[in-house]
Tab-separated table of C-alpha atoms in Angstrom:
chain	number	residue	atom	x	y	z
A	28	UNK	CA	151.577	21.396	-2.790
A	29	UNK	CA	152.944	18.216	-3.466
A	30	UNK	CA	150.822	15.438	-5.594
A	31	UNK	CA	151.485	12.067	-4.597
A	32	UNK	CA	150.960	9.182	-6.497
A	33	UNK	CA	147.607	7.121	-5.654
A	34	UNK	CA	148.745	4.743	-8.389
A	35	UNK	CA	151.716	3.735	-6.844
A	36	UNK	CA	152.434	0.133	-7.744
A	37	UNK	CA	155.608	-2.280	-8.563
A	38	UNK	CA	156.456	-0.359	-12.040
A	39	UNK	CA	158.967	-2.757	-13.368
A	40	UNK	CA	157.718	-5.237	-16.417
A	41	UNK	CA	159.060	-7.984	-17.937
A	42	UNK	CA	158.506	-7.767	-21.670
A	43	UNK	CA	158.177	-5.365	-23.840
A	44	UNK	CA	154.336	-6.565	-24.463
A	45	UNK	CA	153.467	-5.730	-20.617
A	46	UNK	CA	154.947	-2.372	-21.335
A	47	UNK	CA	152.600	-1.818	-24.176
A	48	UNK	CA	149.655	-3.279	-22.027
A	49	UNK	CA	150.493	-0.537	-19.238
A	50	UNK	CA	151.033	2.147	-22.173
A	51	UNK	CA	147.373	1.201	-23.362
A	52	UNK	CA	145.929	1.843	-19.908
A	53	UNK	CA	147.451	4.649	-19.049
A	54	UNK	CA	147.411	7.123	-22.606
A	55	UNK	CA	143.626	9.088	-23.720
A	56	UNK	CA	142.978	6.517	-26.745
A	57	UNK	CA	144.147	9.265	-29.727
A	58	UNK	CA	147.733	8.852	-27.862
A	59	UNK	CA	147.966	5.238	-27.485
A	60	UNK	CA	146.526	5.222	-31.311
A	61	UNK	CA	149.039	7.218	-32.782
A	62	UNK	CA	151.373	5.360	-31.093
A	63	UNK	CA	150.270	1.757	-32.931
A	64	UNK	CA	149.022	3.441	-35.772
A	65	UNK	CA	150.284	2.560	-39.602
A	66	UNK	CA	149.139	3.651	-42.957
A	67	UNK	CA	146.115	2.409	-44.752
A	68	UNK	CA	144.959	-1.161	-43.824
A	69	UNK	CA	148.409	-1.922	-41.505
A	70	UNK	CA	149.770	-4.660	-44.143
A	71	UNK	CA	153.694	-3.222	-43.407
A	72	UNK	CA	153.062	-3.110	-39.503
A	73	UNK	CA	151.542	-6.136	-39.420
A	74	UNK	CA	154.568	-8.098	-41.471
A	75	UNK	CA	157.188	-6.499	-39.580
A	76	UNK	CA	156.579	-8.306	-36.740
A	77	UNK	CA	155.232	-11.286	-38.054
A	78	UNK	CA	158.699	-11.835	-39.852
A	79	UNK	CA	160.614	-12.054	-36.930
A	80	UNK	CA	158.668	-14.940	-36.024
A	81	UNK	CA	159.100	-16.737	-39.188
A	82	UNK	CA	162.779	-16.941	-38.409
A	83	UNK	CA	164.547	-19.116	-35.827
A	84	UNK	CA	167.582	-20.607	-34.196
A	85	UNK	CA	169.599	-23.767	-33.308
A	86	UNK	CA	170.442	-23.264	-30.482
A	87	UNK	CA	173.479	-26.075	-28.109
A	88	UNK	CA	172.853	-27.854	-25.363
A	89	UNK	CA	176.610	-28.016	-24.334
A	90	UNK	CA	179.817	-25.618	-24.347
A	91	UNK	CA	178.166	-22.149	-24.733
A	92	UNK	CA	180.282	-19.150	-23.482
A	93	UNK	CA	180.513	-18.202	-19.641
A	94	UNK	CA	180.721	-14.800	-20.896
A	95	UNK	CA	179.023	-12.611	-23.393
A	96	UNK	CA	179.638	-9.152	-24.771
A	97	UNK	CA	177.341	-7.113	-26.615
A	98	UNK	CA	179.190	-4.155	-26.870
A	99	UNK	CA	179.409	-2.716	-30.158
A	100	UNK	CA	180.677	0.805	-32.152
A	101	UNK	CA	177.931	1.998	-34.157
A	102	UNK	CA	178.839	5.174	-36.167
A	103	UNK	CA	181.681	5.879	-34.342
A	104	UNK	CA	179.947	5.652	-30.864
A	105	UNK	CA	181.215	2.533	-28.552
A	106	UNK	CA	177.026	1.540	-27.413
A	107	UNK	CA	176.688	-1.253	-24.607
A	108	UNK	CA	174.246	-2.995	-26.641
A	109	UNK	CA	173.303	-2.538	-30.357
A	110	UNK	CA	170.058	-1.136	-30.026
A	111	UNK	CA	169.701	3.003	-30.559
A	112	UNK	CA	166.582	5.143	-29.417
A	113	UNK	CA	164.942	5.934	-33.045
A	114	UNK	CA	163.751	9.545	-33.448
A	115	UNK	CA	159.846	9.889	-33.007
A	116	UNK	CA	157.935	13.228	-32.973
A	117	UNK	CA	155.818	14.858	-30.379
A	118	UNK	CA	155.852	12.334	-27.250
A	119	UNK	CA	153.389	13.658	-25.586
A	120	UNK	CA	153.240	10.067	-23.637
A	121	UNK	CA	155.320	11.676	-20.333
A	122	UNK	CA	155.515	15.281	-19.635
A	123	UNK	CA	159.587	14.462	-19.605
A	124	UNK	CA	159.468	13.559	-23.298
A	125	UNK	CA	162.349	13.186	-25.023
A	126	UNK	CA	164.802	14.249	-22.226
A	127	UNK	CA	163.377	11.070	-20.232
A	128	UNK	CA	164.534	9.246	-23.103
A	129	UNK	CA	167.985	10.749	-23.879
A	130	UNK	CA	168.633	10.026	-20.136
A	131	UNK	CA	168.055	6.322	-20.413
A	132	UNK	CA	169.701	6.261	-23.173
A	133	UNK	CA	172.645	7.665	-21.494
A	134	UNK	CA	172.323	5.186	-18.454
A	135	UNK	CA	172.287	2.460	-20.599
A	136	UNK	CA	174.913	3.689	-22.992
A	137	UNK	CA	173.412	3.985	-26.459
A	138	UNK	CA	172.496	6.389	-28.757
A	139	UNK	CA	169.857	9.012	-28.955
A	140	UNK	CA	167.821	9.531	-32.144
A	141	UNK	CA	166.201	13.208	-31.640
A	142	UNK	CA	163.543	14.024	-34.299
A	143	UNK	CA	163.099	17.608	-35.137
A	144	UNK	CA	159.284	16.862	-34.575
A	145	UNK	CA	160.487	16.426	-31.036
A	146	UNK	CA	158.667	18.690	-28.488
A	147	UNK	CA	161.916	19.177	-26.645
A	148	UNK	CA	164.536	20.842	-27.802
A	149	UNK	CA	167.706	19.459	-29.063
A	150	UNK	CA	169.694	21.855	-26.671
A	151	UNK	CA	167.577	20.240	-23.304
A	152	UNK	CA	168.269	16.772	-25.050
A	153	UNK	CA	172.292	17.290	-25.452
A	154	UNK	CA	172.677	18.765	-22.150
A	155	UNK	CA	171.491	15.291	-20.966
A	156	UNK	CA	174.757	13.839	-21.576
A	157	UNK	CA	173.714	11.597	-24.295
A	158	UNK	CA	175.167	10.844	-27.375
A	159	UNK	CA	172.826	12.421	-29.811
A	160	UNK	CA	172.213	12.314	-33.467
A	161	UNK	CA	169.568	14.641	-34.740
A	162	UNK	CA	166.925	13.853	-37.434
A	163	UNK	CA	165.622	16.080	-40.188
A	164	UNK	CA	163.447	15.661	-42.512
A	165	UNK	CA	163.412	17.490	-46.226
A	166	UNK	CA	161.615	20.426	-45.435
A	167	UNK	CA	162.217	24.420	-45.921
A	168	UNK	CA	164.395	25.897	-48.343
A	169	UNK	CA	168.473	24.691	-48.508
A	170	UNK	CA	169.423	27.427	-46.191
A	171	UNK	CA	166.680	26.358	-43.763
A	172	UNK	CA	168.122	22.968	-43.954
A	173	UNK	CA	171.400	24.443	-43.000
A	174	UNK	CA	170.332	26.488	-40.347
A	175	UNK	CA	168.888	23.724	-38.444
A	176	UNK	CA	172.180	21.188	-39.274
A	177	UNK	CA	174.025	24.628	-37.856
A	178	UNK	CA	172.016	24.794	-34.371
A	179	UNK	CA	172.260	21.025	-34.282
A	180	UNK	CA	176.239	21.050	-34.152
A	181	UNK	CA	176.601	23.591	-31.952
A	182	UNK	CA	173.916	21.915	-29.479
A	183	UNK	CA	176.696	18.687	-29.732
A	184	UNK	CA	174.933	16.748	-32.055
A	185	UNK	CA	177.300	13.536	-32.721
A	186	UNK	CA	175.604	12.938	-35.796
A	187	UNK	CA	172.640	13.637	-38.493
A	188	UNK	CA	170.147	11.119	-39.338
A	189	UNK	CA	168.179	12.107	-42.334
A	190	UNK	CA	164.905	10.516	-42.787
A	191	UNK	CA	162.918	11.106	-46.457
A	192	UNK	CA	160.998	7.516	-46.445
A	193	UNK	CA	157.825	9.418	-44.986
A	194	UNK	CA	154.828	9.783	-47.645
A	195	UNK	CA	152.033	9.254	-45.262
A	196	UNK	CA	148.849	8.233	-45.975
A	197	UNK	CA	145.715	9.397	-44.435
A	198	UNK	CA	143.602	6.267	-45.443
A	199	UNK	CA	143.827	4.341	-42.440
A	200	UNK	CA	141.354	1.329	-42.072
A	201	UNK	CA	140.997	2.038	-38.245
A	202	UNK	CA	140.824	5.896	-38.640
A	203	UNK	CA	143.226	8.319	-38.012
A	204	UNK	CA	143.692	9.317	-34.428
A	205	UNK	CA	142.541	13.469	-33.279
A	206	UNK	CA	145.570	15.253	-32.740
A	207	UNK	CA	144.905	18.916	-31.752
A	208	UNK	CA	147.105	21.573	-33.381
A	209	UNK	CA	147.319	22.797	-29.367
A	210	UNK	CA	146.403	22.036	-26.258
A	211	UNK	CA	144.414	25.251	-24.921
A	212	UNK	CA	140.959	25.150	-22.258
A	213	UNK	CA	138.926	25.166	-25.316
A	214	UNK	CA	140.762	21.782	-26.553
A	215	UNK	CA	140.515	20.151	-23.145
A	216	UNK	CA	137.090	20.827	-22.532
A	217	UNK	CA	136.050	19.583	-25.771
A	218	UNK	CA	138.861	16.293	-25.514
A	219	UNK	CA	137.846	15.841	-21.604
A	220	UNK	CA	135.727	12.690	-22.121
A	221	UNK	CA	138.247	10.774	-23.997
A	222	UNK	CA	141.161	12.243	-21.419
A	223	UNK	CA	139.446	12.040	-18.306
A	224	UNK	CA	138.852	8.428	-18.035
A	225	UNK	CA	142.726	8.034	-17.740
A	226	UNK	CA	143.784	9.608	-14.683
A	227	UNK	CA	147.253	8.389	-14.324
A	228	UNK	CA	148.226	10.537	-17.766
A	229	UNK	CA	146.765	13.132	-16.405
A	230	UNK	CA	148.398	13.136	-12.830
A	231	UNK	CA	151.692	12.873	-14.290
A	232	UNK	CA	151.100	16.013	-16.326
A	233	UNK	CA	149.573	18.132	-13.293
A	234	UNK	CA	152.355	17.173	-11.038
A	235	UNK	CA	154.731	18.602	-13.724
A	236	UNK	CA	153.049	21.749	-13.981
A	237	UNK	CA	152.843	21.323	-18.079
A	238	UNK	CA	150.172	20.116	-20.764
A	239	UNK	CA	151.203	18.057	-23.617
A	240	UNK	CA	153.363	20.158	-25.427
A	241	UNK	CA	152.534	20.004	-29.444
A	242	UNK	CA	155.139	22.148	-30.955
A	243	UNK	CA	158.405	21.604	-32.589
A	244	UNK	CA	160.785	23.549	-30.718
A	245	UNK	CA	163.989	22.631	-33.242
A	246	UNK	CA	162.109	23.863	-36.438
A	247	UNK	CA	161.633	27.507	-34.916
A	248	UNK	CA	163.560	29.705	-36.950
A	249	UNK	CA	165.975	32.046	-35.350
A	250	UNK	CA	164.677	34.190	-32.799
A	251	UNK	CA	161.245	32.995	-33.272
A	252	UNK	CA	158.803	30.749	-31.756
A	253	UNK	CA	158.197	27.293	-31.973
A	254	UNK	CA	155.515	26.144	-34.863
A	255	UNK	CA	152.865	23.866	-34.122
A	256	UNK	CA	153.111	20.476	-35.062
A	257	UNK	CA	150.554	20.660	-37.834
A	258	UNK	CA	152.773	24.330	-38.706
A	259	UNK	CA	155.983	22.241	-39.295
A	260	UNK	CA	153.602	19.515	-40.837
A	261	UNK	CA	152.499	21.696	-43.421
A	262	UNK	CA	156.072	22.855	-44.352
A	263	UNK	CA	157.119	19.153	-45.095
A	264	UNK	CA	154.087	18.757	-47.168
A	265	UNK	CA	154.782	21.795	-49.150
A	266	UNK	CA	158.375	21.298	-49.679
A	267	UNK	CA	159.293	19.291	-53.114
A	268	UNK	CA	160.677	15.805	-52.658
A	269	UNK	CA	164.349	15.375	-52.702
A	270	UNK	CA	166.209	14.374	-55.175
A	271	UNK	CA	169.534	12.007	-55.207
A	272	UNK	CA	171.693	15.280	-55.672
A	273	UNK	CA	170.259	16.726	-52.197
A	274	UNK	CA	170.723	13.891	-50.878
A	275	UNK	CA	174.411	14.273	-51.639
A	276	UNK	CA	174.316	18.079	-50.698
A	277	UNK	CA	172.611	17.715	-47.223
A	278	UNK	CA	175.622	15.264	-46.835
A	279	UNK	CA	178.098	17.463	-48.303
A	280	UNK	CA	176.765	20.691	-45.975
A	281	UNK	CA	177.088	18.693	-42.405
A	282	UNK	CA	180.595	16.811	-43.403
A	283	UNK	CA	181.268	20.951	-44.106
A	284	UNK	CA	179.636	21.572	-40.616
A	285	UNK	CA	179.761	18.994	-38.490
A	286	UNK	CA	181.999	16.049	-39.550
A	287	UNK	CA	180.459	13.542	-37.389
A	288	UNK	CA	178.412	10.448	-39.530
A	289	UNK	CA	175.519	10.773	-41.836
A	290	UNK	CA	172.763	8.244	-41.833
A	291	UNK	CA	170.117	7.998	-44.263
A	292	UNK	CA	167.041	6.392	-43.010
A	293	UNK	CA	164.414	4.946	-45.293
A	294	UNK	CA	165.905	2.310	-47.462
A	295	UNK	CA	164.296	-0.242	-48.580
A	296	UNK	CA	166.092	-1.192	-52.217
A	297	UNK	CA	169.168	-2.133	-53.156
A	298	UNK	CA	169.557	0.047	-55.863
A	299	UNK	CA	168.670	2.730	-53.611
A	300	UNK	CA	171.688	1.612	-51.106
A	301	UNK	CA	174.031	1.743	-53.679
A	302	UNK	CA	173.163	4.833	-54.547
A	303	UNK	CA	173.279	5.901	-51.214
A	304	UNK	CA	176.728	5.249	-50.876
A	305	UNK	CA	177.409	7.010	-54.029
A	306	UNK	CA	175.693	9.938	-52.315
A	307	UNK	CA	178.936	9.604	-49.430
A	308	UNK	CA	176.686	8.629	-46.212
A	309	UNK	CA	178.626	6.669	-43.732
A	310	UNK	CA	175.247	4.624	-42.559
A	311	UNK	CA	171.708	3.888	-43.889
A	312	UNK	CA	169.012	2.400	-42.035
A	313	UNK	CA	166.948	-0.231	-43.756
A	314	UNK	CA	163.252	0.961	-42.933
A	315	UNK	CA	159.789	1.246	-43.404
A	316	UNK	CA	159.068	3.733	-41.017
A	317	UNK	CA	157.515	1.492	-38.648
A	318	UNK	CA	154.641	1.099	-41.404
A	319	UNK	CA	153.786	4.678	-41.316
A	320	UNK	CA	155.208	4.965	-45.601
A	321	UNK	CA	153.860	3.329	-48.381
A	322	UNK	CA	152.072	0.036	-46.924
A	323	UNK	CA	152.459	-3.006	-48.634
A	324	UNK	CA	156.364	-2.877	-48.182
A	325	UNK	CA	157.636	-5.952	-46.889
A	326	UNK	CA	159.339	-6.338	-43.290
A	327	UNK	CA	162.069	-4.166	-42.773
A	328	UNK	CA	164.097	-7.551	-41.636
A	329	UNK	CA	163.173	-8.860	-45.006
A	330	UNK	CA	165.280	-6.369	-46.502
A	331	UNK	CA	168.272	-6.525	-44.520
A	332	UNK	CA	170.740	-9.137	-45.894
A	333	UNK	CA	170.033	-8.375	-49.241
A	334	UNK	CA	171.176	-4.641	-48.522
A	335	UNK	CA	173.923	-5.682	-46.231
A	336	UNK	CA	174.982	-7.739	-49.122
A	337	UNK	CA	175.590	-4.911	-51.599
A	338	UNK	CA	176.915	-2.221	-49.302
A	339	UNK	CA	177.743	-3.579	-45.814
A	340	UNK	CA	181.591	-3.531	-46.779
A	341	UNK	CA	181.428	0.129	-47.326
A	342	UNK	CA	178.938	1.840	-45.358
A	343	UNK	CA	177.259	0.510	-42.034
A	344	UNK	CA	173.934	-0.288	-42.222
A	345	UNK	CA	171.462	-0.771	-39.239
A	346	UNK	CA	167.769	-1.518	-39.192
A	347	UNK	CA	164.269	-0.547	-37.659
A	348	UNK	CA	160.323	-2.127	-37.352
A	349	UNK	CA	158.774	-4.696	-35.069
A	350	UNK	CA	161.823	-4.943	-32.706
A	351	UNK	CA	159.628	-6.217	-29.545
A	352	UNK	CA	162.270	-8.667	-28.228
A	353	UNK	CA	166.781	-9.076	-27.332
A	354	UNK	CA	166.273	-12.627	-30.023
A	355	UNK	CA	164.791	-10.139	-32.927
A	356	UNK	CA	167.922	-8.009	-32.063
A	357	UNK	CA	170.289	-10.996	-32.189
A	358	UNK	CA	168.658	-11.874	-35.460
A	359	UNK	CA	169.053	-8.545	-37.041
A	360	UNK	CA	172.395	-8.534	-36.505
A	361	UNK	CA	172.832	-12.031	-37.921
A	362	UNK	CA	171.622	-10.999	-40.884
A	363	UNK	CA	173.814	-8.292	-41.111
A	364	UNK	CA	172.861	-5.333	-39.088
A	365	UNK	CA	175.338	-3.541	-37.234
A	366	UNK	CA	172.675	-2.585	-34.964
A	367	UNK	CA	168.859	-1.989	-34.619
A	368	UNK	CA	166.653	1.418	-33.784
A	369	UNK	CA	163.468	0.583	-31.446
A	370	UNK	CA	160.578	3.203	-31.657
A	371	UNK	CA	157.137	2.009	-30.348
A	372	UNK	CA	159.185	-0.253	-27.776
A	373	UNK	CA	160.471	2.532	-25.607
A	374	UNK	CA	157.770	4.896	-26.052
A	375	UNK	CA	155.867	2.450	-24.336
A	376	UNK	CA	158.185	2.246	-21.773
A	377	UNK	CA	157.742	5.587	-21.175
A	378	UNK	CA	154.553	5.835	-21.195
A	379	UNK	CA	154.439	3.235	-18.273
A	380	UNK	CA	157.536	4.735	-16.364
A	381	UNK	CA	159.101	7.983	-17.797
A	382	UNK	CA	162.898	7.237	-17.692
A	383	UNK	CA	163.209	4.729	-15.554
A	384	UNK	CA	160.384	2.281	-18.359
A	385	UNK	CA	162.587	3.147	-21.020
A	386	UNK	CA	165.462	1.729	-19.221
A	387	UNK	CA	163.177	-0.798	-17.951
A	388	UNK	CA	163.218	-2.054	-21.911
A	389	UNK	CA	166.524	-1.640	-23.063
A	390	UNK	CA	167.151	-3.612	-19.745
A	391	UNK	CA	164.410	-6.063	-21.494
A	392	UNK	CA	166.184	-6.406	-24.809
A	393	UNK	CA	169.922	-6.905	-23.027
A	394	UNK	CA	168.696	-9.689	-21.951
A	395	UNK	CA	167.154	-11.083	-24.361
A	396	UNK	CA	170.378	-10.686	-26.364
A	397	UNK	CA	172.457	-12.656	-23.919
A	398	UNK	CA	170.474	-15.196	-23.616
A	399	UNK	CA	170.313	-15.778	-27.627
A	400	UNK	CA	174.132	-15.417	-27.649
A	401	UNK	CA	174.363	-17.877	-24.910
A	402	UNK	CA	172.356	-20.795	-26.496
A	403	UNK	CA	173.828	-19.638	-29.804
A	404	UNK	CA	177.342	-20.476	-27.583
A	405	UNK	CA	178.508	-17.246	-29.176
A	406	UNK	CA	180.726	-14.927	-27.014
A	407	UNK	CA	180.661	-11.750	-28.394
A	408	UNK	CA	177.787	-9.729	-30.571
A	409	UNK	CA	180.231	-9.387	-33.704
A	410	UNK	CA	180.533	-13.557	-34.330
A	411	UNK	CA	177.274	-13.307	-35.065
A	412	UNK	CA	176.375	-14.486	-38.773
A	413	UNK	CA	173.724	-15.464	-41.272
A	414	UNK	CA	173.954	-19.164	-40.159
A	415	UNK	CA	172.661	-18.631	-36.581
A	416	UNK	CA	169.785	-18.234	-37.790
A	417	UNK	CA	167.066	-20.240	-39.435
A	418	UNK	CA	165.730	-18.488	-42.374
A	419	UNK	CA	162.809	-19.848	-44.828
A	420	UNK	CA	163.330	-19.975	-48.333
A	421	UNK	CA	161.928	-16.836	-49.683
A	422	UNK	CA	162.054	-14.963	-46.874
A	423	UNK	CA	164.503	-12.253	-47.884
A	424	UNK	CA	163.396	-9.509	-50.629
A	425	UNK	CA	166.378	-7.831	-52.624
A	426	UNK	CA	163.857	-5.062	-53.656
A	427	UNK	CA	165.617	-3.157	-56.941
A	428	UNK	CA	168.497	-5.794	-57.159
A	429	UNK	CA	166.799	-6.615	-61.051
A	430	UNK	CA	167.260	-2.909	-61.862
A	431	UNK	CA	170.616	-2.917	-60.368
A	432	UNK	CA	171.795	-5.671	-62.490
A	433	UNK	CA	170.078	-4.653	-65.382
A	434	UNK	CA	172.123	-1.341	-65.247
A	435	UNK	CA	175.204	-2.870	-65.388
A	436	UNK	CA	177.148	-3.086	-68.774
């Protein structure tokens, strides 16, 4: 029998803040909260939106460009616009998951960030069609680590993205949001009241025959099953922290496997950037993890055009956090980002309309772009510089710079 949709309404939206609106209707509140959620008292999340708003533009009223590009090559991938799908774990927001997303990504011609929290695998997510890098953390043993870069390559990963900024904190101010390690009768009976006031979710999930799935298929070792979220959780936790030497190996082993680029995500410093590109990466993303690290660090924009500064000649160098808007993209790149990652944007997208809300904002942000590029009377995403935008002073933070110099002879 076929469910139909008693919901049925006009699903497109016009901002990226209507998509998180419909998100917040739709998702049981632990889903939307984990979705929003940030470490302790939200100081990071918080700031990396607020900075976007502290900087601004000038724009003409006369001569701008008839036509505007924002294609760019980001990591050796030609992308339509320079914004990439960042990897996020578990999206248990649409029963599609992460394949809804690698398919708009594909439609709209970017990049696909697939975390190895993902609850879809990264062979479903390839076969998609879209260029994807895949994201691992530092967890399990070095030949675990080159198992998984192993299956990754021969899924047609076009790239790894390596991600070690995540410390976590379980101090939050608004309390942490119940994630079950499964979803079994006993866990829906006993999560019913908090799921059954949002019937939409839960029509989407019956028509697709599934329940939220909250394992991570591209941690299972070979031949075995998928661990549970909290499972792969647990191995993270009890693996010891990298050092700059693994950084360099886990480089070393996919250049060895793979070939294809190597971003590190998680910088914040410029001493850290530098040594990053000592390390051999070809990218790094400048990041807080969305908030979700150590709070207190500043904006991730903050940090950009300091770190451009000291590596952007040798390495590329992209950026992530509070991306809600196309101007925040233009300004980004202004400052020196090659391109941005979105997170929280799409996945509320998706939340409101599978595949077709995800490409509903990355339609949101195009925009956006062109029509900073037009009253910037820029033609092209790549004349873009640090004087198109208005920046107050102190606004940037060149975080480690003072140890970098001080190391010098």
């Amino acid at each position: 029998m076929k469910l139909e949709n008693p919901w049925k309404q006009n699903p497109w939206f016009e901002s990226v803040a209507v998509a998180q609106r419909r998100a917040r209707k739709r998702l049981p509140a632990p889903v939307y909260g984990a979705l929003v959620a940030g470490s302790e008292r939200g100081q990071t999340v918080d700031d990396n939106e607020a900075a976007f708003r502290e900087l601004g533009f000038a724009p003409h009223v006369a001569g701008q460009q008839a036509k505007r590009s924002m294609a760019a090559t980001v990591l050796g991938q030609e992308v339509a616009l320079p914004v990439l799908i960042s990897p996020t774990g578990v999206q248990a927001v649409h029963p599609d998951g992460e394949v809804a997303v690698a398919r708009a990504a594909a439609a709209r011609g970017t990049i696909m960030g697939l975390s190895n929290f993902a609850s879809k695998s990264v062979e479903e997510v390839t076969a998609t069609g879209a260029a994807t890098f895949f994201q691992m953390y530092w967890t399990g043993d070095r030949d675990v680590v080159v198992q998984r870069m192993q299956r990754a390559h021969a899924a047609g990963a076009l790239g790894l993205i390596a991600t070690l900024d995540w410390s976590f904190s379980m101090g939050r101010d608004w309390g942490s949001p119940e994630i079950p390690e499964k979803v079994d009768v006993k866990t829906m009976v006993r999560m019913a009241p908090k799921v059954v006031t949002k019937p939409r979710w839960l029509y989407e999930f019956g028509r697709s025959g599934q329940l939220p799935d909250l394992t991570a298929p591209n941690l299972a070792p070979p031949g075995g099953g998928a661990p549970t979220f909290f499972a792969a959780y647990y191995e993270w936790m009890t693996t010891p922290p990298p050092s700059w030497e693994d950084v360099a190996w886990m480089r070393e082993q996919w250049a060895q496997i793979s070939g294809t680029p190597f971003l590190l995500k998680g910088v914040c410093r410029v001493d850290d950037a530098l040594r990053a590109r000592d390390a051999g990466v070809s990218g790094l993303s400048v990041s807080n993890h969305g908030g979700n690290n150590l709070d207190g660090t500043p904006a991730a924009i903050r940090m950009v055009k300091p770190i451009a500064d000291a590596v952007g000649h040798d390495l590329e160098v992209v950026t992530d956090g509070g991306i809600r808007r196309g101007s925040d993209v233009v300004k980004a790149v202004a400052l020196g980002a090659r391109a941005v990652m979105i997170g929280r944007a799409y996945l509320w997208g998706l939340a409101a309309n599978g595949q077709a809300g995800v490409e509903n904002v990355l339609d949101v942000l195009r925009g956006g772009i062109d029509s900073a590029l037009m009253g910037l009377g820029v033609s092209s995403i790549d004349e873009l510089t640090p004087d198109h935008v208005l920046v107050p002073a102190n606004f940037h933070r060149d975080l480690g710079a003072l140890a970098t110099d001080e190391a010098r002879p």
